[in-house]
JSON list of C-alpha atoms in Angstrom, two decimals:
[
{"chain": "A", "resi": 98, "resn": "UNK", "atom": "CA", "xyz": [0.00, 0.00, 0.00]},
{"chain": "A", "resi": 99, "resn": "UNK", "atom": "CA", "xyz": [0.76, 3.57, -0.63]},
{"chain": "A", "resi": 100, "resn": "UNK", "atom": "CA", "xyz": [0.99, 3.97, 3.22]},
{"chain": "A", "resi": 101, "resn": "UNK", "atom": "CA", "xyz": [3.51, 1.24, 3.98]},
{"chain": "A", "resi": 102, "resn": "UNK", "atom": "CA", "xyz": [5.39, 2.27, 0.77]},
{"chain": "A", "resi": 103, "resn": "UNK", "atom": "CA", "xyz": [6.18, 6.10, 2.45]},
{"chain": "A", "resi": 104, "resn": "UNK", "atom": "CA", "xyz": [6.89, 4.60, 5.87]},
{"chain": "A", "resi": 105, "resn": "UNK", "atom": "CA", "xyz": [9.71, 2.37, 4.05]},
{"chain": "A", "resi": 106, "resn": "UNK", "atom": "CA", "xyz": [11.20, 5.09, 2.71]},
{"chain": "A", "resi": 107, "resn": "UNK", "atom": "CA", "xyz": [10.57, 7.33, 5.88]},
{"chain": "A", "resi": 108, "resn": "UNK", "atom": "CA", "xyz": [8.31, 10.18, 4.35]},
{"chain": "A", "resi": 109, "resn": "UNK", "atom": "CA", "xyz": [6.08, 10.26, 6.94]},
{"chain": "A", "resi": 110, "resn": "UNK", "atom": "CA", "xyz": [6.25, 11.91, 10.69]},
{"chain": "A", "resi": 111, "resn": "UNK", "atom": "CA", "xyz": [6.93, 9.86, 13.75]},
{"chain": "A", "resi": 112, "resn": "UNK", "atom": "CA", "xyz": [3.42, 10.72, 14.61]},
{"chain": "A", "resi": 113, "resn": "UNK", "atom": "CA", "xyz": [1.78, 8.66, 12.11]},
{"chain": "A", "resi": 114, "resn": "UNK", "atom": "CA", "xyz": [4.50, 5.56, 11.70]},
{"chain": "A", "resi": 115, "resn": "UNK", "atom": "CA", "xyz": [3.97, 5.38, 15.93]},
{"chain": "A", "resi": 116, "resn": "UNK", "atom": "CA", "xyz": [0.06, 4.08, 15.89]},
{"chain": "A", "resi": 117, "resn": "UNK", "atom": "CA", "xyz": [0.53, 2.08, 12.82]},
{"chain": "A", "resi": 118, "resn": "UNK", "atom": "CA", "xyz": [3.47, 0.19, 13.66]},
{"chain": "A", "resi": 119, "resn": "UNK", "atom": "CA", "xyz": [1.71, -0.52, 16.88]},
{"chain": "A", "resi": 120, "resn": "UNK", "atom": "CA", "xyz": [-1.49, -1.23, 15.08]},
{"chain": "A", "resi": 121, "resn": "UNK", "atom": "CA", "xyz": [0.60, -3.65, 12.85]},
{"chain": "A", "resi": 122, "resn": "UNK", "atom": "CA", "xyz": [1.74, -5.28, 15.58]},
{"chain": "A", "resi": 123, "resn": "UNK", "atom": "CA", "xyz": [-1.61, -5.99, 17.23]},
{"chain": "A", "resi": 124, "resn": "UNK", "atom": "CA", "xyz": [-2.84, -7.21, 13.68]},
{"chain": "A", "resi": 125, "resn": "UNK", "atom": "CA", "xyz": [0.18, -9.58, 12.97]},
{"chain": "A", "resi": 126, "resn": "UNK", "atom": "CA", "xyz": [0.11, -7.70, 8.95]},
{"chain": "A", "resi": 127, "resn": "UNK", "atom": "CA", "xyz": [0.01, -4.09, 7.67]},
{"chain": "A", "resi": 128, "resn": "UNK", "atom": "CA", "xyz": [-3.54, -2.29, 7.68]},
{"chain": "A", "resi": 129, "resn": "UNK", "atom": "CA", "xyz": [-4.55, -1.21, 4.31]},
{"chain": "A", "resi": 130, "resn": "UNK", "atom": "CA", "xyz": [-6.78, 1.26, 5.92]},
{"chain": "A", "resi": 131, "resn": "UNK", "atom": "CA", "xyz": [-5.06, 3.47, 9.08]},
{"chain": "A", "resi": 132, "resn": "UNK", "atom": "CA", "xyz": [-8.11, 5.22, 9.26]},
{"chain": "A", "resi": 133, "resn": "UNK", "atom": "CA", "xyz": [-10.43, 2.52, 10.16]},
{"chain": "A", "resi": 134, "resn": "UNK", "atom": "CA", "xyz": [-8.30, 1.66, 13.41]},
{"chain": "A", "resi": 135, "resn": "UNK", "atom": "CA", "xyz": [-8.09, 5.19, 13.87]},
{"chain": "A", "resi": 136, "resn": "UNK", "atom": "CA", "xyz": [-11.78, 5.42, 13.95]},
{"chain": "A", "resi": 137, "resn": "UNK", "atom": "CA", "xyz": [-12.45, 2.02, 15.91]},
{"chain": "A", "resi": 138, "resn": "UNK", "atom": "CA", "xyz": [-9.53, 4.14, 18.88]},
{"chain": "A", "resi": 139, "resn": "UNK", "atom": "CA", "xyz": [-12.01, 6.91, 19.16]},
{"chain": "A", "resi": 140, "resn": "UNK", "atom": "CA", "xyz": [-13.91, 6.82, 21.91]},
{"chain": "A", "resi": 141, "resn": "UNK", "atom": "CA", "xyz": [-17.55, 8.87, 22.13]},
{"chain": "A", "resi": 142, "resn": "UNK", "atom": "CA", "xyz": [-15.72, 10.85, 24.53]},
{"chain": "A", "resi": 143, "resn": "UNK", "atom": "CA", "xyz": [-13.90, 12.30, 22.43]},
{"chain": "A", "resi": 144, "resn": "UNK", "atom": "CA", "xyz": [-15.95, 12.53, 19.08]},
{"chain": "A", "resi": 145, "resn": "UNK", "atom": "CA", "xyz": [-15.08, 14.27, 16.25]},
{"chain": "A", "resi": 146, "resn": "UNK", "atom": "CA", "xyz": [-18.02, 16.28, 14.06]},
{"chain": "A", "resi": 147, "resn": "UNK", "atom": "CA", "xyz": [-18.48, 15.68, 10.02]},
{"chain": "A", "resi": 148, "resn": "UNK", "atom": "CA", "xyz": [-19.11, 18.58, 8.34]},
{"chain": "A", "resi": 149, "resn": "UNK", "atom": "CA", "xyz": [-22.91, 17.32, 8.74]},
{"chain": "A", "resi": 150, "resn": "UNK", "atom": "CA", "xyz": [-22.59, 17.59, 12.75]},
{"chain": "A", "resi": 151, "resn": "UNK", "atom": "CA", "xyz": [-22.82, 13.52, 12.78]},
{"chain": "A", "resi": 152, "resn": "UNK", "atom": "CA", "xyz": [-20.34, 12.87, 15.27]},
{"chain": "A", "resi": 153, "resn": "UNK", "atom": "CA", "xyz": [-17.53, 10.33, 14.14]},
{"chain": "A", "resi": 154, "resn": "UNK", "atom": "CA", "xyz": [-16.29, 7.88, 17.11]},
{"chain": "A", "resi": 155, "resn": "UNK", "atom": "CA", "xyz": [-16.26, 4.14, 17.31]},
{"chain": "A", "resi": 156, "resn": "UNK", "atom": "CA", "xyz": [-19.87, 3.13, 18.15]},
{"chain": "A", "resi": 157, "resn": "UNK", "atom": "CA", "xyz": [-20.56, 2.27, 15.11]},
{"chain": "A", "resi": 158, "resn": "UNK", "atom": "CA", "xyz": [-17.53, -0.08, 14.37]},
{"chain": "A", "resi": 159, "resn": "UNK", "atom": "CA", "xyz": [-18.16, -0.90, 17.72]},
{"chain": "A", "resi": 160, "resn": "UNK", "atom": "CA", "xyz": [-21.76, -2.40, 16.55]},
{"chain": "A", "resi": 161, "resn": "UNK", "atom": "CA", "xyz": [-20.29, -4.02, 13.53]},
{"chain": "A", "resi": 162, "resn": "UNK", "atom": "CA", "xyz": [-17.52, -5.52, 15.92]},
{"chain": "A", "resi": 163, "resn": "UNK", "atom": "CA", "xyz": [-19.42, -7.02, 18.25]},
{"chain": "A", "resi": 164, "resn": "UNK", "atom": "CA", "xyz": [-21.58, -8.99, 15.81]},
{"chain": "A", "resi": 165, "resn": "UNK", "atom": "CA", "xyz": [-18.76, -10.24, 13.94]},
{"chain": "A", "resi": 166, "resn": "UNK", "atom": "CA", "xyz": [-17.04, -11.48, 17.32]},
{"chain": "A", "resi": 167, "resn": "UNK", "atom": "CA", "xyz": [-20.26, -13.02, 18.59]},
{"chain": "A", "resi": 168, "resn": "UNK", "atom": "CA", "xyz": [-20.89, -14.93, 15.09]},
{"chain": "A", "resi": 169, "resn": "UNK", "atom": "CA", "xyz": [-16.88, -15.91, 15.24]},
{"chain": "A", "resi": 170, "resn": "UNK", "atom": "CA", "xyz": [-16.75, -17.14, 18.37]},
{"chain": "A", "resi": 171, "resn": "UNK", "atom": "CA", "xyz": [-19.63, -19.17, 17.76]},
{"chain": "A", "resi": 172, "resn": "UNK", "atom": "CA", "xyz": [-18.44, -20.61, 14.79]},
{"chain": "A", "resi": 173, "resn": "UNK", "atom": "CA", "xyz": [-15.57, -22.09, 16.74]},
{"chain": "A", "resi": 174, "resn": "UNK", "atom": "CA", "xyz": [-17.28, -23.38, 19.54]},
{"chain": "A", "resi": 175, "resn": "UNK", "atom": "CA", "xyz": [-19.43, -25.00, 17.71]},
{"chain": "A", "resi": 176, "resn": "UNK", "atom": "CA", "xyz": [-16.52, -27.05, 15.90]},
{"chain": "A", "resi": 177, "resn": "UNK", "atom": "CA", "xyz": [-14.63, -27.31, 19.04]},
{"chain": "A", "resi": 178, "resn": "UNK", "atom": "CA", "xyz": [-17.41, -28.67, 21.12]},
{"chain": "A", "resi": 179, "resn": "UNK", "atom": "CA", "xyz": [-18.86, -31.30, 18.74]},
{"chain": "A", "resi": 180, "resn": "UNK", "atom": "CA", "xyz": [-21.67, -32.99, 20.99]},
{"chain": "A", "resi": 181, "resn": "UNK", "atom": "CA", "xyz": [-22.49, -29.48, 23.20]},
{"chain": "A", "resi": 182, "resn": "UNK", "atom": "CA", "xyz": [-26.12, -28.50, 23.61]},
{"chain": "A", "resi": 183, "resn": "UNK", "atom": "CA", "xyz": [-27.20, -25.42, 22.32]},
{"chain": "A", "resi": 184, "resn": "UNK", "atom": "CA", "xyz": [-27.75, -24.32, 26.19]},
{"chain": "A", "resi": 185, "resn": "UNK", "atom": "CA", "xyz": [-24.02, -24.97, 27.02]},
{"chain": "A", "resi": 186, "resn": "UNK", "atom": "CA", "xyz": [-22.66, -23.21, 23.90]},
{"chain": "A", "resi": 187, "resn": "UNK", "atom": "CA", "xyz": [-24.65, -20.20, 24.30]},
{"chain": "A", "resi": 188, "resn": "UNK", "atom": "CA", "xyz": [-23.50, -20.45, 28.06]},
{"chain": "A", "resi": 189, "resn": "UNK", "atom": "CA", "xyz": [-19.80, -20.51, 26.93]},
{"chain": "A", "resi": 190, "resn": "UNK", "atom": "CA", "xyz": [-19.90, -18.09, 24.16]},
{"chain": "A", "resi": 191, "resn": "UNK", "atom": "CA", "xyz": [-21.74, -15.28, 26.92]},
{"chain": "A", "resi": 192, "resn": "UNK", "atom": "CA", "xyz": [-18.33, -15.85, 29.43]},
{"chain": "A", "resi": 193, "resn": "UNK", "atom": "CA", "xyz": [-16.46, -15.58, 26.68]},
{"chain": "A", "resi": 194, "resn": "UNK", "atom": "CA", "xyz": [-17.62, -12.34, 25.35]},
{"chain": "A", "resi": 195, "resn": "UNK", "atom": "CA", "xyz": [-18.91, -10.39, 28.27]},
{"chain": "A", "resi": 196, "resn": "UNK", "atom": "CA", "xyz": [-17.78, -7.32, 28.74]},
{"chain": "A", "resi": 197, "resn": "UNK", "atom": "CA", "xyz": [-15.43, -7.83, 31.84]},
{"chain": "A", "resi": 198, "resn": "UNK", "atom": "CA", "xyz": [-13.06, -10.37, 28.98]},
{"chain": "A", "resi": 199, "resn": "UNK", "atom": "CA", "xyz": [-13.80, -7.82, 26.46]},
{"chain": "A", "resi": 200, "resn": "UNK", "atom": "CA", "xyz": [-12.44, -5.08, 28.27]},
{"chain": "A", "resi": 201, "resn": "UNK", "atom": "CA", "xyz": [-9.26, -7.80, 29.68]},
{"chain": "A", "resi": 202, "resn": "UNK", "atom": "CA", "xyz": [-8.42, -8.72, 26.29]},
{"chain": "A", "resi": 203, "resn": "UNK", "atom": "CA", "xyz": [-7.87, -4.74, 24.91]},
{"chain": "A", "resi": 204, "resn": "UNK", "atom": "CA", "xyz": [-5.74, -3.89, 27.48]},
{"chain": "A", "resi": 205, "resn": "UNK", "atom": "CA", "xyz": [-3.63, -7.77, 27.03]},
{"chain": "A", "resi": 206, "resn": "UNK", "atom": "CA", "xyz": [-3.45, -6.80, 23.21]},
{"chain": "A", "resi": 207, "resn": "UNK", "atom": "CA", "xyz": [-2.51, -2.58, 24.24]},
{"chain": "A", "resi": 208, "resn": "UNK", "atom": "CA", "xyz": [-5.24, -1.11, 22.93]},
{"chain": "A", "resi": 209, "resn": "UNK", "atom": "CA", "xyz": [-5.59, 0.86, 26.01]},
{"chain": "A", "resi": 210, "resn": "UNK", "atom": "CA", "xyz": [-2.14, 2.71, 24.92]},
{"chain": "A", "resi": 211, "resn": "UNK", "atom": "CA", "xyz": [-3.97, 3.48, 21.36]},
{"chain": "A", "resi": 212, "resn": "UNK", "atom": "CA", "xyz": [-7.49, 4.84, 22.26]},
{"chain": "A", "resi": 213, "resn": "UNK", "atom": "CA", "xyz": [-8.33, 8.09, 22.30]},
{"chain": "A", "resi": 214, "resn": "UNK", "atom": "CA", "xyz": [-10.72, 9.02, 25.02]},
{"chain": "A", "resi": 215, "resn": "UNK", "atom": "CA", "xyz": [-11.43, 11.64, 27.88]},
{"chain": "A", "resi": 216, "resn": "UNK", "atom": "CA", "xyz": [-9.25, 11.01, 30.69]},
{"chain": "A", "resi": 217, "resn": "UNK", "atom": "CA", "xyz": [-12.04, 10.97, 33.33]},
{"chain": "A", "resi": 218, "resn": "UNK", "atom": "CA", "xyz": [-13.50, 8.15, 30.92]},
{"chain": "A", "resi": 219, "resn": "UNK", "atom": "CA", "xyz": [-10.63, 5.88, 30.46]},
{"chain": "A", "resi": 220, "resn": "UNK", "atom": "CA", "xyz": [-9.64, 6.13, 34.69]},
{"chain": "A", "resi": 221, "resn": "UNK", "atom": "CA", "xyz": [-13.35, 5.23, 35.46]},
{"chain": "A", "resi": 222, "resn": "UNK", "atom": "CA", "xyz": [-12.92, 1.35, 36.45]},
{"chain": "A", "resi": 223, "resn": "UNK", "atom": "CA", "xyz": [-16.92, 0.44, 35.53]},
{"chain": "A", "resi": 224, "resn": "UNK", "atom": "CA", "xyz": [-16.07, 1.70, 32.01]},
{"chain": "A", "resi": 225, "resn": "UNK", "atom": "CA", "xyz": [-16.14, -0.91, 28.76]},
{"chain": "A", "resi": 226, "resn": "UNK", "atom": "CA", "xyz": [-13.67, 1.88, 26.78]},
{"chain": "A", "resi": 227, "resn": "UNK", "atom": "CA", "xyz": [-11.16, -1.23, 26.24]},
{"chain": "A", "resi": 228, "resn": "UNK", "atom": "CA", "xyz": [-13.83, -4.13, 25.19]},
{"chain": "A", "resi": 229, "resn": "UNK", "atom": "CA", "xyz": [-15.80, -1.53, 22.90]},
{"chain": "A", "resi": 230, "resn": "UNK", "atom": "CA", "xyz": [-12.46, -0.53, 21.41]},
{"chain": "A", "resi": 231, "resn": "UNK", "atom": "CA", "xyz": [-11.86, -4.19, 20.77]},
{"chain": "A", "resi": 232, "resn": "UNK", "atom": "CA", "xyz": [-15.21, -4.87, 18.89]},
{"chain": "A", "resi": 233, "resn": "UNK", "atom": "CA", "xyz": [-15.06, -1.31, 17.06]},
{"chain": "A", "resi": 234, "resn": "UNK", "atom": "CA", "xyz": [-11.14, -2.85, 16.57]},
{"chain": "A", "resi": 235, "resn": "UNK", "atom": "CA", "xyz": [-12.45, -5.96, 15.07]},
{"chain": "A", "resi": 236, "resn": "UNK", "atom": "CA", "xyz": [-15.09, -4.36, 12.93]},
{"chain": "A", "resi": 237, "resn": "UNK", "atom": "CA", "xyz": [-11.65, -2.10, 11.24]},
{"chain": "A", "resi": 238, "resn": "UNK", "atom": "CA", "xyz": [-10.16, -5.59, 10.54]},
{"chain": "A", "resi": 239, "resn": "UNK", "atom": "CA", "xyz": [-13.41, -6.56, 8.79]},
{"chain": "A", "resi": 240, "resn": "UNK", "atom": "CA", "xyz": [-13.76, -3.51, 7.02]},
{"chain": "A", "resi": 241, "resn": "UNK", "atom": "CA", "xyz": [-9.86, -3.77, 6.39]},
{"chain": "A", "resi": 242, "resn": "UNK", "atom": "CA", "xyz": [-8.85, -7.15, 5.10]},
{"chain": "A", "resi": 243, "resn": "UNK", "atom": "CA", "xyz": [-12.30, -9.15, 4.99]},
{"chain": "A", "resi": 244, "resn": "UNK", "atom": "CA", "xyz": [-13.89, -12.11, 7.13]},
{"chain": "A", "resi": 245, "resn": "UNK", "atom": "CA", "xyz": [-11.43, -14.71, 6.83]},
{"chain": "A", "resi": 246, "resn": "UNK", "atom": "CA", "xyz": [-8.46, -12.34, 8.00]},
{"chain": "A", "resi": 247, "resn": "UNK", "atom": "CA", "xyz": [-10.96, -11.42, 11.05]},
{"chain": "A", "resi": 248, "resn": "UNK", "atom": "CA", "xyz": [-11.27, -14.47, 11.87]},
{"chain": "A", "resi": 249, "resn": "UNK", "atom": "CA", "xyz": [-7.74, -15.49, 11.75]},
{"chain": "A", "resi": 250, "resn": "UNK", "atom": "CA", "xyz": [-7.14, -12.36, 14.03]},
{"chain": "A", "resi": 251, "resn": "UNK", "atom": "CA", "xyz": [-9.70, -13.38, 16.29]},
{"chain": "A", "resi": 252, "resn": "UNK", "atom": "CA", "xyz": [-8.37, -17.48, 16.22]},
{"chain": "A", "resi": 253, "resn": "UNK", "atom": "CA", "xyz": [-4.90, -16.51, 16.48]},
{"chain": "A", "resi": 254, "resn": "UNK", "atom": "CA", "xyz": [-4.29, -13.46, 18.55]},
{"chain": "A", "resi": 255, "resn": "UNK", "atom": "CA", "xyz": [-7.61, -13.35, 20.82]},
{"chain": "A", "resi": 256, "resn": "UNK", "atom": "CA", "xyz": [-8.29, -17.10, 21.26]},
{"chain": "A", "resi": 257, "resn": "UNK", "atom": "CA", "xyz": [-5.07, -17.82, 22.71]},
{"chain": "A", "resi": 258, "resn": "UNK", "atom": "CA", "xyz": [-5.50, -15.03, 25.17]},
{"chain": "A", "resi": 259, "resn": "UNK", "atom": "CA", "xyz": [-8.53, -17.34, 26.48]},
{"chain": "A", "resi": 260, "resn": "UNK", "atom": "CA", "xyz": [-6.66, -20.48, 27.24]},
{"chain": "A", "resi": 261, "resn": "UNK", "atom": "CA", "xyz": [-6.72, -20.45, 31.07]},
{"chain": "A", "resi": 262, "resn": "UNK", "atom": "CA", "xyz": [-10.91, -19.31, 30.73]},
{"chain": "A", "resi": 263, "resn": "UNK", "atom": "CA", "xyz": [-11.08, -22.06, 28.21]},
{"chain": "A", "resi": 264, "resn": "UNK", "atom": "CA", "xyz": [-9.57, -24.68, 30.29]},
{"chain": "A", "resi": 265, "resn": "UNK", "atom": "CA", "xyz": [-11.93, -24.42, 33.41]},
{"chain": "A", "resi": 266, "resn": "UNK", "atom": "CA", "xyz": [-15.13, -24.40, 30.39]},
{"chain": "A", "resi": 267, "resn": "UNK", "atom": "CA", "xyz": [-13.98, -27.50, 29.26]},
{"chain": "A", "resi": 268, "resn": "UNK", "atom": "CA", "xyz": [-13.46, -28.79, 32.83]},
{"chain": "A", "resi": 269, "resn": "UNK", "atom": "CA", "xyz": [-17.00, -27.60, 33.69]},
{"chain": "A", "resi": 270, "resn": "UNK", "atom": "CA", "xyz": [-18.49, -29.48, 30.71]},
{"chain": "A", "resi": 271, "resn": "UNK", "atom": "CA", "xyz": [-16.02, -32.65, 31.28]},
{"chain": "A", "resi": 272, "resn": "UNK", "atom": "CA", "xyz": [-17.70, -32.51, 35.16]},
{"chain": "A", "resi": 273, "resn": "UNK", "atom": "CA", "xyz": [-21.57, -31.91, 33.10]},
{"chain": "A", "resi": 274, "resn": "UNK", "atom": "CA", "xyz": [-20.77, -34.97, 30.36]},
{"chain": "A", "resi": 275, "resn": "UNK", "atom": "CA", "xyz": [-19.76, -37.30, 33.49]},
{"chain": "A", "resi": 276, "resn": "UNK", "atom": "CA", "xyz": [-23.04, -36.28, 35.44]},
{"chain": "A", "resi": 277, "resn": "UNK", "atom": "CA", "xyz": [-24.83, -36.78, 32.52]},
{"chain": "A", "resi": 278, "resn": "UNK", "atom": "CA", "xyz": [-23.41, -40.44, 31.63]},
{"chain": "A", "resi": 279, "resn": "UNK", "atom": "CA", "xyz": [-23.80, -41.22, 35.40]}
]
């Protein structure tokens, strides 16, 4: 890309090569599009105004994100847990997307160095700043690259990030299969 092209040859300011390098190395490739994650960083707390007074944030990334990650994560459940119930898998897929994880896994990936927000906003420990970035985050990769590379992003950089939750759900549904065969 034209973007990756001037930061080879050094064209551009510190101040732009800084968030995409570390936006490249969140993604594990180069963004096509630095203003999508620029956009899915900006929190309503610090909104922007289009020359129509619409304000431009994440929320609606954010939206877009948070369907995608709900209809990933479900996809790969359901092939990981073969004989599950719909019950258990819906049950999984809610502790592995609530807000508290959310909100864990931005700040494990450093999103919360790279969103732009109030202060007051991003101190407040009730906030979701981090997990909304995330889904506005993924809904920039879609936007970006397509579905398969979101999904990839979401197997391979987010999934592993669940491997202790993941353990003690397939414990709990080890301990439900064993009641359940007793």
């Amino acid at each position: 890309s034209k973007l990756s092209q001037l930061l080879k040859y050094g064209f551009l300011k510190q101040k732009l090569q800084e968030p995409f390098l570390s936006i490249r190395d969140i993604l594990g490739f180069a963004p096509r599009n630095l203003d999508l994650y620029e956009l899915a960083l900006r929190h309503g707390s610090m909104s922007l105004k289009s020359a129509d007074g619409e304000p431009i944030n994440n929320e609606r990334l954010e939206f877009l994100g948070d369907s995608l990650l709900s209809a990933i994560v479900s996809d790969l459940l359901y092939r990981k847990f073969g004989s599950a119930r719909e019950g258990e898998l819906t049950n999984i897929r809610s502790k592995l997307v609530n807000r508290e994880t959310m909100n864990r896994l931005g700040v494990q990936i450093g999103l919360n160095k790279l969103v732009i927000a109030e202060r007051q906003a991003s101190k407040d420990k009730k906030s979701s700043i981090y997990g909304n970035a995330l889904e506005a985050f993924l809904g920039a990769v879609y936007l970006d690259v397509g579905y398969e590379q979101c999904l990839e992003f979401v197997k391979h950089k987010l999934m592993p990030l669940y491997n202790e939750l993941n353990m003690t759900i397939e414990e709990n549904m080890n301990y439900k299969s064993a009641l359940l065969e007793w």
